[in-house]
Coordinates of C-alpha atoms in Angstrom, one line a residue:
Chain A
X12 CA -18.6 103.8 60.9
X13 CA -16.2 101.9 62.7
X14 CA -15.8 98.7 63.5
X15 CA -13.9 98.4 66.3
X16 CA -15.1 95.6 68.5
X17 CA -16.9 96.0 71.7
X18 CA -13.6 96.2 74.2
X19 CA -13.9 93.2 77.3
X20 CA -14.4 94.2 80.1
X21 CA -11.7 91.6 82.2
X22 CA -13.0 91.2 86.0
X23 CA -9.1 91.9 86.7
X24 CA -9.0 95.3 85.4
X25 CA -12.4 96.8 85.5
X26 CA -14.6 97.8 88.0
X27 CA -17.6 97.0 85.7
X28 CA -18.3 93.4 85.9
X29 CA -19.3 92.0 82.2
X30 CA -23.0 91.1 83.4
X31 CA -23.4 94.9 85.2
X32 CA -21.8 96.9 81.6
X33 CA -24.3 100.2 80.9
X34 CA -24.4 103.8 81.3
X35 CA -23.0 105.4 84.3
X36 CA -25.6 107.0 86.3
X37 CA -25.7 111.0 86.4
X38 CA -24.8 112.6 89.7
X39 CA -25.2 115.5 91.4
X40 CA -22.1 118.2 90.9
X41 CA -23.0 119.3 94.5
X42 CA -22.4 122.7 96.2
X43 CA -18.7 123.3 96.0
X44 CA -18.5 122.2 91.9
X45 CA -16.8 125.8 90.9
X46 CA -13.6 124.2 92.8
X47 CA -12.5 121.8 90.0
X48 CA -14.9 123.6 86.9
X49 CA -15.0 127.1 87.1
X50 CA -12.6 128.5 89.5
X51 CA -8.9 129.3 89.2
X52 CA -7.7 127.3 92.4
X53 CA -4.8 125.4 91.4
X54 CA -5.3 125.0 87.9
X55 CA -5.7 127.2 85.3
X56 CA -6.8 127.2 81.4
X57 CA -10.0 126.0 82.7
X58 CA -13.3 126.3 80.1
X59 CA -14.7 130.0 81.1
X60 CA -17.6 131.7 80.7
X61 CA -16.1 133.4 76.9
X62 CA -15.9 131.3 74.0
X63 CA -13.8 134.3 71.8
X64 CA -10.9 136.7 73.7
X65 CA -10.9 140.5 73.1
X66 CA -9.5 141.0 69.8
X67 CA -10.5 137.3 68.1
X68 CA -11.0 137.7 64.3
X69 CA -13.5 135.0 64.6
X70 CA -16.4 136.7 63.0
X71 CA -19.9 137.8 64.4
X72 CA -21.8 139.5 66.7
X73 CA -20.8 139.8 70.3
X74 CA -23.5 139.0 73.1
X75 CA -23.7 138.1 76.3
X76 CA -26.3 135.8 77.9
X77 CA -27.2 137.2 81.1
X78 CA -29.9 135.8 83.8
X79 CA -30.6 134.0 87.2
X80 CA -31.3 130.2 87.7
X81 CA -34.8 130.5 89.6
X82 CA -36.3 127.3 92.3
X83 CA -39.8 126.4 93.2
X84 CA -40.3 129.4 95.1
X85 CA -38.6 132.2 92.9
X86 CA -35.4 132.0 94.5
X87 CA -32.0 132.6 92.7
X88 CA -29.7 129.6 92.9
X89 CA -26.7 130.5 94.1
X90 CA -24.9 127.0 93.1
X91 CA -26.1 126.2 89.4
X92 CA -23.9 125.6 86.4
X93 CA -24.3 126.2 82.7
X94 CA -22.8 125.5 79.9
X95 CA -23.5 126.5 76.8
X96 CA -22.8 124.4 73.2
X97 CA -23.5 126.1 70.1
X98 CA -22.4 127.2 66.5
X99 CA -21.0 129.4 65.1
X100 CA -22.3 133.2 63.5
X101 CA -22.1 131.0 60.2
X102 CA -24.4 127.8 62.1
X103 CA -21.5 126.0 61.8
X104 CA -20.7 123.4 65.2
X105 CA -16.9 122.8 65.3
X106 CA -15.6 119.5 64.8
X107 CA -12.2 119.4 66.0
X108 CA -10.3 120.7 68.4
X109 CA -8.1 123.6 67.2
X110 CA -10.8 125.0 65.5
X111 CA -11.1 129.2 65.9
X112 CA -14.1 129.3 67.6
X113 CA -15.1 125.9 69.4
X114 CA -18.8 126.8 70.6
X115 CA -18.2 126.0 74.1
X116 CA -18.7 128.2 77.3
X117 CA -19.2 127.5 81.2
X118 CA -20.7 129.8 83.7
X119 CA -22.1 129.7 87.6
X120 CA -24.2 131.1 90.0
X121 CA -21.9 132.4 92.1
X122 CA -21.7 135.9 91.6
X123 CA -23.4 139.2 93.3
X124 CA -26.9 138.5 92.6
X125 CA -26.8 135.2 91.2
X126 CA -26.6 136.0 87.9
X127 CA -25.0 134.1 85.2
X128 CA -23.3 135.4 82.3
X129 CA -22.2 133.8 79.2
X130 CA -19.7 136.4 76.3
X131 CA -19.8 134.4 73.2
X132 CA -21.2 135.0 69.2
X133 CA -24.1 135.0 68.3
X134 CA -24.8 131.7 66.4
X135 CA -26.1 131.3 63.1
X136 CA -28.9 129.0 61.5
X137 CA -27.3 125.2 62.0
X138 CA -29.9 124.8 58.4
X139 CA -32.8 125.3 56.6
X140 CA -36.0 126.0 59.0
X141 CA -33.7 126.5 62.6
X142 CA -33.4 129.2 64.4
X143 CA -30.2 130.5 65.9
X144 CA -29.9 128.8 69.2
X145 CA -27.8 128.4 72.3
X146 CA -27.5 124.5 73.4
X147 CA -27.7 124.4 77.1
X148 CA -26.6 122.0 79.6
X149 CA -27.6 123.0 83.7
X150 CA -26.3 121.3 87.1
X151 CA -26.9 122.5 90.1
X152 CA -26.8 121.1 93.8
X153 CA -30.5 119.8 93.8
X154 CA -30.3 118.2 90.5
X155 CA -29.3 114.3 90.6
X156 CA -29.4 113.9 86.9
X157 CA -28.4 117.1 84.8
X158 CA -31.3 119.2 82.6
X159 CA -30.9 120.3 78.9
X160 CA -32.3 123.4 77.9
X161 CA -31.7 125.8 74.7
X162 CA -32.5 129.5 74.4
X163 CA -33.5 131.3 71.1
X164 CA -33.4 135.2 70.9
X165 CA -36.4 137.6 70.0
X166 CA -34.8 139.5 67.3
X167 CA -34.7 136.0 65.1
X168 CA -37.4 134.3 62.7
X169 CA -38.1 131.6 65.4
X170 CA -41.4 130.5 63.8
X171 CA -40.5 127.5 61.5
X172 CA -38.3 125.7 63.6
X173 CA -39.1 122.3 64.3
X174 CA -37.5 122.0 68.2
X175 CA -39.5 125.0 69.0
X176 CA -42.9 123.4 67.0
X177 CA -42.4 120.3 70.2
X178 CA -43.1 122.9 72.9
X179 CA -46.4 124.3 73.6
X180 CA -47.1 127.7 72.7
X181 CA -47.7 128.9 75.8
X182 CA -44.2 127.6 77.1
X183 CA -42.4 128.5 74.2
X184 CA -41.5 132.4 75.8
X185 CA -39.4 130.3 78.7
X186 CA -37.0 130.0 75.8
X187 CA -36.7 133.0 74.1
X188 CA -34.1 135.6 75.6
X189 CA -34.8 139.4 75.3
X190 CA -32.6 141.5 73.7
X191 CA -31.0 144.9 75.3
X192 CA -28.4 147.4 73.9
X193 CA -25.8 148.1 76.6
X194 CA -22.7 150.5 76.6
X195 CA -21.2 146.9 76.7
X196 CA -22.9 145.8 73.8
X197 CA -26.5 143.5 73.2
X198 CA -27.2 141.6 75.9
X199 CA -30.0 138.9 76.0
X200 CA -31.8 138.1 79.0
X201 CA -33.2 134.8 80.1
X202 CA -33.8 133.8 83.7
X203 CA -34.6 129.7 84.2
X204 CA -37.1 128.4 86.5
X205 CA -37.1 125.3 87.9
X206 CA -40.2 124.4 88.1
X207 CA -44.0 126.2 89.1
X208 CA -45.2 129.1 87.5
X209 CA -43.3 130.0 84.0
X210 CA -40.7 126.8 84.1
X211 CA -38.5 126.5 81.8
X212 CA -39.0 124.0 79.0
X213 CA -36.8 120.9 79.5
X214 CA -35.7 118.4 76.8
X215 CA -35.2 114.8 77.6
X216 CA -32.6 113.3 75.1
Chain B
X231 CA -53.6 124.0 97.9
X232 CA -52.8 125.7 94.7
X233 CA -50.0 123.6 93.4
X234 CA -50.8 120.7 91.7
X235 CA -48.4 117.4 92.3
X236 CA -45.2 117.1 90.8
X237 CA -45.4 114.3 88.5
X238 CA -42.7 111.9 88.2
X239 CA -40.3 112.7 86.4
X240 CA -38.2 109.2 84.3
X241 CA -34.8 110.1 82.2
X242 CA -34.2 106.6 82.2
X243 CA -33.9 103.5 84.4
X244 CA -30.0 104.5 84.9
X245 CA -30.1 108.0 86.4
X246 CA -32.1 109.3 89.2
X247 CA -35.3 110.8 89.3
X248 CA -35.1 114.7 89.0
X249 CA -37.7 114.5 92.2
X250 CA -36.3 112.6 94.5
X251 CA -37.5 113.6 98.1
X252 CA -34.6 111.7 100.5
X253 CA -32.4 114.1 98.3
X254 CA -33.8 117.7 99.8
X255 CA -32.0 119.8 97.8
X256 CA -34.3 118.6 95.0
X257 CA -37.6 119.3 96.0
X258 CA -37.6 122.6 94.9
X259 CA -35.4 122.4 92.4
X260 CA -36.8 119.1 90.2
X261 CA -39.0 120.6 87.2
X262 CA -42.9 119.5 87.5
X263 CA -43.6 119.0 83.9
X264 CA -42.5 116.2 82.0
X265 CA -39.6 116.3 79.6
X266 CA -39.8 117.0 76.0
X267 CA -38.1 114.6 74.3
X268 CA -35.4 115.7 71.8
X269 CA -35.7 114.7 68.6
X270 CA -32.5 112.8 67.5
X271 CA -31.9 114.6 64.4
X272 CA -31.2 117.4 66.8
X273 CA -29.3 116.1 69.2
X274 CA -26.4 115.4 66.9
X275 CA -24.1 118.0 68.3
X276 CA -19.9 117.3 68.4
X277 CA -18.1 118.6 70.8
X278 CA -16.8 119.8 72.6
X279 CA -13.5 120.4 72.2
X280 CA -10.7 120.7 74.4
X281 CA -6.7 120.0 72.9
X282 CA -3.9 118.8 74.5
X283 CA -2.4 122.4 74.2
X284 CA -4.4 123.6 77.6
X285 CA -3.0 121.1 79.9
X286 CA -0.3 121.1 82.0
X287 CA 2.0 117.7 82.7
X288 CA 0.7 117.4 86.6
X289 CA -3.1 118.6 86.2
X290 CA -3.6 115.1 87.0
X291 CA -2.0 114.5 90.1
X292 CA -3.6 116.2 92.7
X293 CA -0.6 115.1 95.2
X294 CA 1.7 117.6 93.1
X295 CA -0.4 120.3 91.5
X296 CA -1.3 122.5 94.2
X297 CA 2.1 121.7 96.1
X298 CA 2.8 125.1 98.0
X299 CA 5.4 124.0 101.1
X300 CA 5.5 119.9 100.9
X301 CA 3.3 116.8 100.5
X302 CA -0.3 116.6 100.6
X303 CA -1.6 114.8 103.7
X304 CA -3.7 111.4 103.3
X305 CA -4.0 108.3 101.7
X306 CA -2.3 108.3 98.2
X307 CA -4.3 106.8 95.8
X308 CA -4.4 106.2 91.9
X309 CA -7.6 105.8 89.6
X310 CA -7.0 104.4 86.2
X311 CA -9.9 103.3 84.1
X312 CA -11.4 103.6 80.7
X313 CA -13.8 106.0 79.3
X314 CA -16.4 103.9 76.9
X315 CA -19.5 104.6 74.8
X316 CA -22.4 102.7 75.1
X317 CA -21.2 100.0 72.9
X318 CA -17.7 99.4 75.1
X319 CA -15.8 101.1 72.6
X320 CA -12.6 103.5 74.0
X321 CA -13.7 107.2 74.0
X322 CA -10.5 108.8 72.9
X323 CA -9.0 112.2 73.5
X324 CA -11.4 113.2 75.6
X325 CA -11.7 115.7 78.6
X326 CA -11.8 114.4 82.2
X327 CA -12.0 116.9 85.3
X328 CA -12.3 115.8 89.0
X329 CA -12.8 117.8 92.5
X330 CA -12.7 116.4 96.2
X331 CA -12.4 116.6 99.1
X332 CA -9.4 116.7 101.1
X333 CA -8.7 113.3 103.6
X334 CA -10.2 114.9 106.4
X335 CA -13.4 115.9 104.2
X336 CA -13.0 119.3 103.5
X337 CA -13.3 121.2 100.1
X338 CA -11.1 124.3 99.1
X339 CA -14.5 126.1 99.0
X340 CA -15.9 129.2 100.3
X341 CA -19.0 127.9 101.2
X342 CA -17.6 124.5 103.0
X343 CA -17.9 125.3 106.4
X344 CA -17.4 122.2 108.2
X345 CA -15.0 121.7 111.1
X346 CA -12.2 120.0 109.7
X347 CA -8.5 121.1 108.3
X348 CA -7.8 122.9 104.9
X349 CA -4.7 121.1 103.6
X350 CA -2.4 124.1 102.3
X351 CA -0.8 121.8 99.7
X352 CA -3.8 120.7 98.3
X353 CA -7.1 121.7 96.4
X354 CA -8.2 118.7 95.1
X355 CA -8.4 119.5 91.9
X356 CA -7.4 117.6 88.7
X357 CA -8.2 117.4 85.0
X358 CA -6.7 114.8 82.5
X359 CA -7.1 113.5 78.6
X360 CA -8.2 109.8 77.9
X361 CA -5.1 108.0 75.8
X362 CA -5.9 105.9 72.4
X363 CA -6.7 103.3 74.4
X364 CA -9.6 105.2 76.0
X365 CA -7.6 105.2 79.1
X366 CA -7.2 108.3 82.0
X367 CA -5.1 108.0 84.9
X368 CA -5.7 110.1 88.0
X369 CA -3.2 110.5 90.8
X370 CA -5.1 111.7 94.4
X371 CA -5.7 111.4 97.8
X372 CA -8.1 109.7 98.9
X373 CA -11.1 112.2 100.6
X374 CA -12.5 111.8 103.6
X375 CA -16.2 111.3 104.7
X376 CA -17.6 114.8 105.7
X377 CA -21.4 115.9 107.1
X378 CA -23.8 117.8 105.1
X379 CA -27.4 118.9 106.2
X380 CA -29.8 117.0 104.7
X381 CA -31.4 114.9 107.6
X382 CA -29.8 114.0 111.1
X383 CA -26.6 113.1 111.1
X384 CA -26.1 112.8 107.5
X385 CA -22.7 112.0 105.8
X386 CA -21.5 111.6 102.2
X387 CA -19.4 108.6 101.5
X388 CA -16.0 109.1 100.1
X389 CA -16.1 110.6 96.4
X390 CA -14.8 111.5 93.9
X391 CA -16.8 114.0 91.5
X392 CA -16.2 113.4 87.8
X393 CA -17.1 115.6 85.0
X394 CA -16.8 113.7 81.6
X395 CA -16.8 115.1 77.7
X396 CA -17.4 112.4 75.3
X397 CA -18.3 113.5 71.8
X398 CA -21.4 114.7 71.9
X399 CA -24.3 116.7 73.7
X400 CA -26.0 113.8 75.1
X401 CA -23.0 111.9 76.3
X402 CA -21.9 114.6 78.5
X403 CA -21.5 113.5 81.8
X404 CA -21.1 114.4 85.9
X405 CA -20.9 111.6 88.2
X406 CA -19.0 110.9 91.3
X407 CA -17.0 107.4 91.8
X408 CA -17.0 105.4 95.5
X409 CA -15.0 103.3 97.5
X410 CA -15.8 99.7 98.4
X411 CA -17.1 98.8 101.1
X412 CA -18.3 102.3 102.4
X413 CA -20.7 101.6 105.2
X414 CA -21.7 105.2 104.8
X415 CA -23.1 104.5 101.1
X416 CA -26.0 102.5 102.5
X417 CA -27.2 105.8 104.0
X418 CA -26.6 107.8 101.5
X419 CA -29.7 109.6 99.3
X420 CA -27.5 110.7 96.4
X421 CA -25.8 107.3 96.0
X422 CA -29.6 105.8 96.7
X423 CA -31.2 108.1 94.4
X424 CA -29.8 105.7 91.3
X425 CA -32.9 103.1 90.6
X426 CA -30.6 101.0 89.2
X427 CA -28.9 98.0 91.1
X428 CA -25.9 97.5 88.6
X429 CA -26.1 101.1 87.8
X430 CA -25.2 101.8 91.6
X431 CA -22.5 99.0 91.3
X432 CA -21.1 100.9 88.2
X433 CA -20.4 104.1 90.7
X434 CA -17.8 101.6 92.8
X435 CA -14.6 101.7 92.2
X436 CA -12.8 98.5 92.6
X437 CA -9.2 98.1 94.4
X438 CA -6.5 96.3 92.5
X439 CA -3.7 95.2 93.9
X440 CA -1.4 95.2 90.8
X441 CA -2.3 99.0 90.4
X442 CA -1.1 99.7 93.8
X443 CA 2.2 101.1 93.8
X444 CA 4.3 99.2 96.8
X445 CA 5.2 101.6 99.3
X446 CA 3.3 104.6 97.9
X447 CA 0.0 104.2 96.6
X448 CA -3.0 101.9 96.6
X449 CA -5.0 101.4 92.7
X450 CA -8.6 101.4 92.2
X451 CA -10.4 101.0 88.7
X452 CA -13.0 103.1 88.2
X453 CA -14.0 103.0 83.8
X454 CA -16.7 105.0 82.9
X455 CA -19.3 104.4 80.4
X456 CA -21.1 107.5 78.4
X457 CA -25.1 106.8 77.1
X458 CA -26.3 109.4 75.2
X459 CA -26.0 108.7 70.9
X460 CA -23.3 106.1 70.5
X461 CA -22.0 108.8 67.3
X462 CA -18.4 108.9 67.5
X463 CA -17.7 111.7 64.8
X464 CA -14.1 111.6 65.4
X465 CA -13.6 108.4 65.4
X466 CA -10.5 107.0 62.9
X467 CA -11.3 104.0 60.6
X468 CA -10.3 101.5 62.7
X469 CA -6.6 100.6 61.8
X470 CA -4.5 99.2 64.9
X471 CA -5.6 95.8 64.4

C-alpha cells in the first residue's frame, strides 16, 4: 500500500481544474479505431490478435476464439473491437511485463465476414470453484462507454463458479463458447449480440 | 410491437449512457438488459502488460513517424499531461496509444470516405509510455473538423482518440481529448452524450503557453484520470520523497 500523496493538480499545468478532479469519461473508439490499434500503418509491434508465436514453449493448449459481434437486428458489426485478458494454462494472470506469456490479445471486425478471431492458450482455473475463462473487453462505433464480457468453454466444469452463479440460467449459454476440432486445431465459437433476442450477458464493474 | 423498451442503461454518472439516441450508431448497438454488476473480488485483474522493449524512439511523434518524402502538413502541436488513478496518484509505465485525423479531417482509413486530402507523410498514429512521474508526452498535428452522418450537417469537433492501460481490467480506458473553444462541441452527440458537466470539462484540453515551443509548436495539457479499482499492484513502496 502506498502512500504516496494525492499529486496537485496546479491550474498552470493541468487541464483538470482541482474542483472538476474525477474519472475521465469513456468515449466512443469510432469507425476508423483499427488505424492506431490494430493495423500496421506506420507503426508496428502493435498488441495482435496472438498472445504466443509459433514455436513459444509457453505451455498449454492452443485455441482460437472465433465469432461475429451481432446488433439489434442480427447484423454483423463490421467495426467492433475485442480484447481479450486472461491467465494462463496454469490460471495464473501475469504480473509484470517480461513475463512469457502476458494474457493479452486484440482483435476486430474487419475481416471477410466479420468475424473475429483471437490464437491464444487456453487458460487455467484463476482458483478453487472458477472456471477457465476469457476476460473480455468490447468497443465498437455505437458504443459511448465500452462493455465487459467473459466467455467460458463447454468442455469445462462451469457449474460452481460464482461469476457464472450472478447470471441467470437462461442467459448463462451467451457465455459459453462451443468447441470444434479443426485441421487447425480446437476452435471455440461464440458470437455476441448486442442486445434483443439471445444478448450477451454484460457485467458492469 | 414485439420489443419491449430498452431500459436505461447507468455505468455511472461519468460515462455515457450505452443508449443514447442523439448518438445513432447506438441504438442498435446499446444492450437492453441491465448490467450485472461484477463482483470486486473478480475484478482484480493486472495487466496488462506492455515493456519498453516494443517501442520505437518516434512512436510518439506523429510529425516524424510516418515521414515518407517531407513534413507533415498542419498545425504542430504537443500534448503533455499526466495519467492518474482515481486518487491523483501518477500511473506509471503505462501504455498510451492515439489515432487522428489528419488537419484537413481525414483518417488513413479505408472506410473514411470524406472529400478531403490524405497527407502522404502522415497517418496519425502514435503510441507512448507514461514516465515515473506519470507523465506522456505526445507530439502531433493538430486534426481537422470532418462530417460524419449522423443527422444534417453533422461534424465532429477536433479529437484526439486516446486508448489508455492503467493496471487493471477496470481502469482500462478509450476516450478522445478536445480543443478549447470548439464551437462545433456544442453540437456534438458524442461529446454531449457525457451526463457529466465537469466530466465534459475533463475531455478539454487546455493551451499553455509555456508548453508552446516558439516558432514550432503550440502546448496543450490534457492529464487523464483512470476510475475503475484504485489497486496499483505494481506500485513501488513509495521512496522518492
Amino acid at each position: 500500500m502506498t502512500t504516496e500523496p494525492r499529486a496537485p493538480l496546479l491550474p498552470e499545468d493541468s487541464n483538470v481544474p482541482a474542483e472538476a478532479f474525477g474519472p475521465s469519461p469513456s468515449q466512443t473508439v469510432g469507425p476508423y479505431f483499427h488505424q492506431g490499434l490494430v493495423s500496421f500503418q506506420g507503426l508496428t509491434g502493435l498488441l495482435g490478435d496472438r498472445t504466443v508465436e509459433a514455436g513459444s514453449d509457453v505451455p498449454g493448449e492452443r485455441i482460437t476464439l472465433t465469432g461475429r459481434v451481432l446488433d439489434g437486428d442480427g447484423q454483423p458489426i463490421e467495426d467492433a473491437l475485442i480484447e481479450v485478458w486472461q491467465a494462463d494454462a496454469g490460471g495464473q494472470y501475469a504480473d509484470r511485463a517480461d513475463a512469457p506469456f502476458t494474457g493479452y490479445s486484440r482483435a476486430h471486425t474487419r475481416t471477410p465476414g466479420h468475424i473475429l478471431r483471437i490464437h491464444t492458450v487456453k487458460p487455467g482455473s484463476a482458483g478453487p470453484g472458477l472456471a477457465p475463462r476469457l476476460n473480455v473487453w468490447l468497443g465498437m462505433r455505437g458504443l459511448l462507454t465500452h462493455l465487459i464480457t467473459v466467455v467460458y468453454f463447454e468442455d469445462e466444469d462451469n457449474a460452481s463458479d460464482p461469476l457464472l452463479a450472478l447470471v441467470p440460467a437462461h442467459r448463462r449459454l451467451t457465455l459459453i463458447a462451443r468447441r470444434e476440432e479443426t485441421p487447425d486445431g480446437p476452435v471455440y465459437r461464440l458470437d455476441f449480440r448486442m442486445q434483443g433476442e439471445g444478448e450477451t450477458v454484460f457485467f458492469a464493474p | 410491437m414485439t420489443q419491449s423498451p430498452p431500459k436505461p442503461q447507468q455505468p455511472g454518472s461519468v460515462h455515457a449512457p450505452h443508449l443514447f439516441p442523439p448518438y445513432t450508431s447506438s441504438v442498435k448497438r446499446a444492450p437492453h438488459e441491465l448490467l450485472i454488476p461484477l463482483p470486486a473480488a473478480l475484478e482484480n485483474l493486472h495487466g496488462p502488460v506492455f515493456g519498453s522493449g516494443r517501442l520505437r524512439p518516434d512512436d510518439h511523434d506523429t510529425t516524424r513517424n510516418a515521414r515518407v518524402n517531407g513534413e507533415p502538413l498542419g498545425e504542430r502541436v504537443i500534448v503533455r499531461g499526466r495519467l492518474l488513478d482515481s486518487s491523483g496518484r501518477p500511473v506509471r509505465g503505462a501504455l498510451i496509444e492515439t489515432w487522428q485525423a489528419n488537419a484537413a479531417g481525414r483518417y488513413v482509413h479505408a472506410r473514411d470516405t470524406h472529400d478531403a486530402p490524405l497527407d502522404p507523410n502522415f497517418t496519425g498514429t502514435a503510441r507512448m509510455l507514461t514516465d515515473e512521474r506519470g507523465e506522456y508526452e505526445l507530439i502531433s498535428i493538430k486534426p481537422g473538423a470532418y462530417p460524419w452522418g449522423n443527422h444534417p450537417n453533422a461534424w465532429r469537433p477536433a479529437h484526439i482518440h486516446f486508448s489508455v492501460f492503467g493496471t487493471g481490467f477496470t481502469q482500462r480506458l478509450v476516450s478522445q481529448m478536445y480543443f478549447p473553444g470548439d464551437p462545433l462541441l456544442a453540437y456534438d452527440p458524442i461529446y454531449g452524450s457525457i451526463p457529466d458537466e465537469k466530466g465534459r470539462q475533463r475531455l478539454i484540453s487546455r493551451f499553455d503557453l509555456n508548453l508552446t515551443q516558439p516558432n514550432w509548436a503550440l502546448g496543450y495539457r490534457f492529464d487523464i484520470v483512470l476510475g475503475g479499482s484504485a489497486q496499483t499492484p505494481f506500485e513501488e513502496p513509495d521512496h522518492d520523497h
